[in-house]
Short mmCIF file of C-alpha atoms in Angstrom, two decimals:
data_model
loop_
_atom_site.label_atom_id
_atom_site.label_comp_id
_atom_site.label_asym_id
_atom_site.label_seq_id
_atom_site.Cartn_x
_atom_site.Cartn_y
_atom_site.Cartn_z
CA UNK A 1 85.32 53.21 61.30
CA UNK A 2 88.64 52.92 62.05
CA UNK A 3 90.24 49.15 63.23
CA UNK A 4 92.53 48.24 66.14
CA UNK A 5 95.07 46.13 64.73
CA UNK A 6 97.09 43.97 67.25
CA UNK A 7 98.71 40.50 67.17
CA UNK A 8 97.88 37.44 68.67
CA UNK A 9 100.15 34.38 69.27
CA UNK A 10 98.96 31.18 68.96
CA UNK A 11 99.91 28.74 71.56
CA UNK A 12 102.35 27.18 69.07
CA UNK A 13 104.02 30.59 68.59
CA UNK A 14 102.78 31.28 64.97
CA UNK A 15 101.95 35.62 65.41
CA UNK A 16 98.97 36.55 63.64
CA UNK A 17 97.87 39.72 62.61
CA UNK A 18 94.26 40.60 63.45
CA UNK A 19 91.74 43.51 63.09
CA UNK A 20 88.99 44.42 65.73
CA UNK A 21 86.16 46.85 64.64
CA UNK A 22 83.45 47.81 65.67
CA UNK A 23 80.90 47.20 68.53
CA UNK A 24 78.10 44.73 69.22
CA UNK A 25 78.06 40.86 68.60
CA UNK A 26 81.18 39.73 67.64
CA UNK A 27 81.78 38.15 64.34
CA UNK A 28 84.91 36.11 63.32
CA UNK A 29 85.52 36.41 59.53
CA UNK A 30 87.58 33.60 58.01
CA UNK A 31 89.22 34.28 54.72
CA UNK A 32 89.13 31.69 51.42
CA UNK A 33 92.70 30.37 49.97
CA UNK A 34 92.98 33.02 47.39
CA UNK A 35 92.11 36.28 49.67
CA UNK A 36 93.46 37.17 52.69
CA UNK A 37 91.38 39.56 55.99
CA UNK A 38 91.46 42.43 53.52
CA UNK A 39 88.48 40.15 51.44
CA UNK A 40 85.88 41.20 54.16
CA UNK A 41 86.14 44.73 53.98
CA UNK A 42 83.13 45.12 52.16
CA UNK A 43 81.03 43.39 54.84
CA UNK A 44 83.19 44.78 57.78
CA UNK A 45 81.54 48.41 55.99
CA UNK A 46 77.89 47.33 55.78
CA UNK A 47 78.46 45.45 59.52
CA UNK A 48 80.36 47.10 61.70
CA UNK A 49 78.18 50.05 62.74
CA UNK A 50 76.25 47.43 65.38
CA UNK A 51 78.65 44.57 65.02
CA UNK A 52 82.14 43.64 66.34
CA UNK A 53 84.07 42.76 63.39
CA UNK A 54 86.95 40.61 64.20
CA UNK A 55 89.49 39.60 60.29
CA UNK A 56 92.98 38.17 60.76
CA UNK A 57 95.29 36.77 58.25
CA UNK A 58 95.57 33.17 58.30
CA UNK A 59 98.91 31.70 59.41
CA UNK A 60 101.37 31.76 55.97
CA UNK A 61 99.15 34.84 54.68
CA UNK A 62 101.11 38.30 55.44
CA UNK A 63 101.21 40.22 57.74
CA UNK A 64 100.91 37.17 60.00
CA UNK A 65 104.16 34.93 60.47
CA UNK A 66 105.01 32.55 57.27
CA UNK A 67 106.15 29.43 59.25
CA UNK A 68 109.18 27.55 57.60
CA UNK A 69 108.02 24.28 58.50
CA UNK A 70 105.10 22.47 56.79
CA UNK A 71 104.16 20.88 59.90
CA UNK A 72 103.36 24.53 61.12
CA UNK A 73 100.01 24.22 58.71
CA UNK A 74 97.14 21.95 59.06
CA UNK A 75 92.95 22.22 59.50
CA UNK A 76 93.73 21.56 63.06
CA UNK A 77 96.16 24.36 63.11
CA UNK A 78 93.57 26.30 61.53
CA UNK A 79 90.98 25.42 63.70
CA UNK A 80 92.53 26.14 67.47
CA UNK A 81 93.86 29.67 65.82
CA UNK A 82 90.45 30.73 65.59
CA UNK A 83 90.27 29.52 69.83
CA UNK A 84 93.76 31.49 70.33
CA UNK A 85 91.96 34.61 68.56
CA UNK A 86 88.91 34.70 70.57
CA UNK A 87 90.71 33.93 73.94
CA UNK A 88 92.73 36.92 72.95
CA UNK A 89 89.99 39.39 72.58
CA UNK A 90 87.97 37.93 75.78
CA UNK A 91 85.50 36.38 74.04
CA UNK A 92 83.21 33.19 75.14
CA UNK A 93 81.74 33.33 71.62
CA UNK A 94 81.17 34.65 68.38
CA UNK A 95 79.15 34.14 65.22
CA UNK A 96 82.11 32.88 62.32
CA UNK A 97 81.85 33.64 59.24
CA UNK A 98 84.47 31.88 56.78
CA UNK A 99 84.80 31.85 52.76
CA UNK A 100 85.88 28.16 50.96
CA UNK A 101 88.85 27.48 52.75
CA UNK A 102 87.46 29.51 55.84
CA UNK A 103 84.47 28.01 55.41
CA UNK A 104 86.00 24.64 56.00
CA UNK A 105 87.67 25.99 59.09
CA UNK A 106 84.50 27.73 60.48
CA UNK A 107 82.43 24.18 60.15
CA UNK A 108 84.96 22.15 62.29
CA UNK A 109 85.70 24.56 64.49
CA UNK A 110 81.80 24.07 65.15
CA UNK A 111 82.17 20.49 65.66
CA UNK A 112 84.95 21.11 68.22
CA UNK A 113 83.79 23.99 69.85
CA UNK A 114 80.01 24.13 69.92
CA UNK A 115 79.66 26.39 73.32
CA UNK A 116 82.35 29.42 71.51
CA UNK A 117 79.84 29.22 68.53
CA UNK A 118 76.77 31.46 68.02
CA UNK A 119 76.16 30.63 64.44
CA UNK A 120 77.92 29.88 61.42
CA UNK A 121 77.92 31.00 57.61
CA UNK A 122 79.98 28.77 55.22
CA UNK A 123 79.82 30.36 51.98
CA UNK A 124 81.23 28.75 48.77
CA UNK A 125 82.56 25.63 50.81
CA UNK A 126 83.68 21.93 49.79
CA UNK A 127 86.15 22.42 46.56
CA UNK A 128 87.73 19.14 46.80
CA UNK A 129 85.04 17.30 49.20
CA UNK A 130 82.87 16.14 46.26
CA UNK A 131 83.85 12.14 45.66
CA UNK A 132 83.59 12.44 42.20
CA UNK A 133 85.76 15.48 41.61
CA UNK A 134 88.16 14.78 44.92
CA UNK A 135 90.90 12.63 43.55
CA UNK A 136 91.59 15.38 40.44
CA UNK A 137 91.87 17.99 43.37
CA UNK A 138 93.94 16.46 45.12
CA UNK A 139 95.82 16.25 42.31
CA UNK A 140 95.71 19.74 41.68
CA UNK A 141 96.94 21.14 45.12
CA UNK A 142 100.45 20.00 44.32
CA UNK A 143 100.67 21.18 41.08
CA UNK A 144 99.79 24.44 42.66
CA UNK A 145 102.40 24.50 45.11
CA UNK A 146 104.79 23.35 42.11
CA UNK A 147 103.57 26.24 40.14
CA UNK A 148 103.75 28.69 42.96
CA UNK A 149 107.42 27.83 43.37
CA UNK A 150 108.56 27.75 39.61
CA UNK A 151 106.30 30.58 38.05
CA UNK A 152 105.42 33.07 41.88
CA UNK A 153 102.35 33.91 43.19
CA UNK A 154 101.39 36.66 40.38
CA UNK A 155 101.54 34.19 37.67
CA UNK A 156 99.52 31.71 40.24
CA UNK A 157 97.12 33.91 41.21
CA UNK A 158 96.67 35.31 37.88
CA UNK A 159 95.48 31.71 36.34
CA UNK A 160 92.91 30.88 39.35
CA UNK A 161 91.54 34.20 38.90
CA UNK A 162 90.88 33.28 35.25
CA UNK A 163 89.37 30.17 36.34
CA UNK A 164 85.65 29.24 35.91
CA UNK A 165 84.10 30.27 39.47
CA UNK A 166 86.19 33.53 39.53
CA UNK A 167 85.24 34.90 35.98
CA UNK A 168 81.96 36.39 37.43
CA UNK A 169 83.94 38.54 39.68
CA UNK A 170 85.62 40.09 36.02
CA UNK A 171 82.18 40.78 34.95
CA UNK A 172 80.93 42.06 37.80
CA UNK A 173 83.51 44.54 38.93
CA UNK A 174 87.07 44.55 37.52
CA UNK A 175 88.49 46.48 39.74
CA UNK A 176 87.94 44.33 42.52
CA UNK A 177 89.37 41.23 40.57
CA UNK A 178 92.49 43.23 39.63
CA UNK A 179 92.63 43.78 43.33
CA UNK A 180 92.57 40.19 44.41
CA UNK A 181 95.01 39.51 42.01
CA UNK A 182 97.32 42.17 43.20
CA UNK A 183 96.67 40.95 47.08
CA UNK A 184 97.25 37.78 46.07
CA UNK A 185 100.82 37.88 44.63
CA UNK A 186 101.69 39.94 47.73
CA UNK A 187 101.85 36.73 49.23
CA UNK A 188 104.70 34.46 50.46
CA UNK A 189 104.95 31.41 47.88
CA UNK A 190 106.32 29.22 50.60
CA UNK A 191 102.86 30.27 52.50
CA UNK A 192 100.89 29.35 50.02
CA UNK A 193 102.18 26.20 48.89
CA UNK A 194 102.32 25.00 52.68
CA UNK A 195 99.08 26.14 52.75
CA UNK A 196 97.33 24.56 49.85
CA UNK A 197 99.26 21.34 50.73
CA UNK A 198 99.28 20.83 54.39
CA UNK A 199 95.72 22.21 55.11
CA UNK A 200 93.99 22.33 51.55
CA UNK A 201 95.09 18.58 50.48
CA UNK A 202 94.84 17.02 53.68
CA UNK A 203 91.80 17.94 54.98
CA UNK A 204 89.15 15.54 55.05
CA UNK A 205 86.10 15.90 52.83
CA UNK A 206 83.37 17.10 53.75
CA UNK A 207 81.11 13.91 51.88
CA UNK A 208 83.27 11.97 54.71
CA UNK A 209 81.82 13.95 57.81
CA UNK A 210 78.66 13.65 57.35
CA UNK A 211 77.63 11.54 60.79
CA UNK A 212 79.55 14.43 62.70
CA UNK A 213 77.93 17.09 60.75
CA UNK A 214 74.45 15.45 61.39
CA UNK A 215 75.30 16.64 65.35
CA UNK A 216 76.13 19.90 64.71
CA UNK A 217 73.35 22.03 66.43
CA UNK A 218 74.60 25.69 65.46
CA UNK A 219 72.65 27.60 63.37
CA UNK A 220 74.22 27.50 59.96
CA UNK A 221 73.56 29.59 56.55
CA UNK A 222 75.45 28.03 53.87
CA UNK A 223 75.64 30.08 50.65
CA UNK A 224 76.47 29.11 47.41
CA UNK A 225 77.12 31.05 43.40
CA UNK A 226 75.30 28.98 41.70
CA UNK A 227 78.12 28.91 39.00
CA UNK A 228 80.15 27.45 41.36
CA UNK A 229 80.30 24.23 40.37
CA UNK A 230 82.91 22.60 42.60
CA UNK A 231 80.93 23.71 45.79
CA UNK A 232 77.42 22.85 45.14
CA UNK A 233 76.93 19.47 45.57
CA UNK A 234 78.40 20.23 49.17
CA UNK A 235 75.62 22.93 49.67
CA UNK A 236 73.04 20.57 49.44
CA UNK A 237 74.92 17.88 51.38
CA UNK A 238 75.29 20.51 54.14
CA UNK A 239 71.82 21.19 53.99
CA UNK A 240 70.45 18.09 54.20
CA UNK A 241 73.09 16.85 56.67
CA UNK A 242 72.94 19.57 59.09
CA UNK A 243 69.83 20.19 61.31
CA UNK A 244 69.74 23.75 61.33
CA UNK A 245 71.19 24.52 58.19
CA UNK A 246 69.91 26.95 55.87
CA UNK A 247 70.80 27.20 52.13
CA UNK A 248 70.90 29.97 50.03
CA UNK A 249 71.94 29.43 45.89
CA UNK A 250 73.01 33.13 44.59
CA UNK A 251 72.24 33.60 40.61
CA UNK A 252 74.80 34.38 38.20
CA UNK A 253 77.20 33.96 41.00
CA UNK A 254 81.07 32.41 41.43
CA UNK A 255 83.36 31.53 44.22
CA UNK A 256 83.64 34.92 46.03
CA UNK A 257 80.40 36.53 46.97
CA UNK A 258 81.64 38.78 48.98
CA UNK A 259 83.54 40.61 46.52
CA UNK A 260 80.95 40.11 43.64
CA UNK A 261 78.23 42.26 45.91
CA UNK A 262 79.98 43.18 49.10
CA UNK A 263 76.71 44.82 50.31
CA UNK A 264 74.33 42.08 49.33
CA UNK A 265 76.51 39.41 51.24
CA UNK A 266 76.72 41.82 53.95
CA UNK A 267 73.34 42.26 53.99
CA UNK A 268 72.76 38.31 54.16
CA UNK A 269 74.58 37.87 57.00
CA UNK A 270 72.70 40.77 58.85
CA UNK A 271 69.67 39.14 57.56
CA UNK A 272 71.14 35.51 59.28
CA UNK A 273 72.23 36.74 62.20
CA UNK A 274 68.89 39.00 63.22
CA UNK A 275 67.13 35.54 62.45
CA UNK A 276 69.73 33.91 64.80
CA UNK A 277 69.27 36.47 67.50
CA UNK A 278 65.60 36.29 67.80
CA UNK A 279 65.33 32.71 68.23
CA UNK A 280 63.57 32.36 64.75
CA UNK A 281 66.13 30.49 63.37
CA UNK A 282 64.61 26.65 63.38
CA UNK A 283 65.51 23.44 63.15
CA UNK A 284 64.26 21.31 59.53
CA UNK A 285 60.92 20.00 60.11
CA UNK A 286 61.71 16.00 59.58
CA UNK A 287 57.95 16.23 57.49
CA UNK A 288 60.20 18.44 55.18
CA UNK A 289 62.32 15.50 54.17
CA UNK A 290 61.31 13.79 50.66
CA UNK A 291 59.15 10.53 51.05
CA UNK A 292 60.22 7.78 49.39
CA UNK A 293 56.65 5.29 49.97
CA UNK A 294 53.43 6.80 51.81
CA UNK A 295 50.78 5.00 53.05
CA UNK A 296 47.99 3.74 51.01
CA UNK A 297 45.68 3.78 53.61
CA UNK A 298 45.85 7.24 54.52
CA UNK A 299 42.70 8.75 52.50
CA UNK A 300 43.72 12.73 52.20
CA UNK A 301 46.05 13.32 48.91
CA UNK A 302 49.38 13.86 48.90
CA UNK A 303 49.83 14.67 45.22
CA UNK A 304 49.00 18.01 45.45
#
């Protein structure tokens, strides 16, 4: 199905360049750090037959503008370009769908903008939110940018694709990981440095959020690789934070789902959102929540 491609300016002037295909309910798709809107073709395929599949490259990702100045990138940034997108294409609301770093973005922009959101998938979010792990991320983000500007973005991308959550991509399919590393050093370095900087090391984590994240009423499905070490701990946070959160562990899975089985993920989400859309998608049960003391009185078992 072929995409209308047009460009949307945010209201701080930042042009970014965003695909529309499809018809039905509309779903945003926010790409991760290391991909770009070309990372959701795979589900745009399985999805866009009933669904209106909205991708657009993140502000410093080509072919949307590269801003010079690092005060041009932020999670708030991030956040009201995902408004500026949908007031673009007429839309009051959409399900969002966002990958790690859009992940991130598609959770706050839920705790901003409840009434634009119809429901939310996070998948393989929180690197860096985990307390334990957090200060040796933080860490991390400018030796990236460092690297980025000494060694470019193939030698960059190269090394995080050999990294621990993105080997099971290499299994899985090669091709696909020799494309992500190809889209990936297509990149500006300046971009990406800004990027993992200003909006990766800045952001707050997740662990931090959690009274906010307790109010957020959308529906979400949070989905996790189960060899994805840096994001799991956020997973079950999210899930036992978030009243209407759903979460779903993947086996023998990494960072990037959506590449590892594009038609599984895809599938997921359909699954998610026909939940969503029939009203069967509840709120936890607080009787689900682990007892800590029960009542000695009470004369029925709860042992099992």
């Amino acid at each position: 199905m072929d995409a209308t491609e047009m460009t949307v300016e945010t209201p701080d002037g930042v042009r970014l360049a965003v695909a529309d295909t499809g018809r039905g309910a509309p779903i945003v798709f926010l790409h991760e750090y290391a991909g770009d809107q070309r990372s959701w073709a795979g589900q745009v395929a399985v999805l866009a037959a009933d669904h209106r599949c909205v991708t657009y490259a993140a502000r410093g990702y080509l072919p949307s503008d590269v801003p010079a100045d690092p005060a041009a990138y932020s999670w708030e940034r991030a956040v009201s370009d995902v408004v500026a997108v949908l007031d673009a294409l007429d839309l009051e609301s959409a399900h969002v769908v966002g990958l790690s770093m859009g992940g991130y973005t598609a959770l706050q922009f839920g705790l901003r903008h409840p009434g634009r959101v119809r429901s939310i998938v996070a998948a393989s979010v929180g690197s860096g939110s985990d307390p334990a792990t957090r200060p040796a991320y933080l860490a991390e983000t400018e030796v990236v940018a460092a690297e980025l500007r000494a060694r470019g973005a193939d030698f960059v991308g190269r090394r995080m694709a050999e990294g621990p959550s993105r080997v099971q991509l290499k299994a899985a399919d090669p091709a696909a990981w020799d494309e992500m590393v190809a889209q990936f050093a297509e990149h500006s370095v300046e971009g990406l440095a800004h990027t993992i900087v200003e909006i990766q090391g800045r952001r707050p984590s997740l662990h931090a959020l959690v009274d906010d994240l307790a109010g957020l009423r959308v529906p979400l499905l949070v989905v996790n690789g189960d060899e994805d070490e840096a994001c799991l701990s956020t997973g079950v946070l999210l899930k036992r934070t978030v009243p209407a959160c759903g979460l779903v562990v993947l086996p023998n899975t990494g960072h990037v789902p959506n590449l590892e089985d594009p038609r599984r993920f895809g599938d997921l989400i359909r699954w998610f959102l026909g939940r969503v859309r029939a009203g069967a998608w509840p709120e936890r049960d607080p009787r689900s929540r682990t007892v800590l003391q029960f009542d000695l009185d009470r004369t029925e078992s709860v042992a099992g």
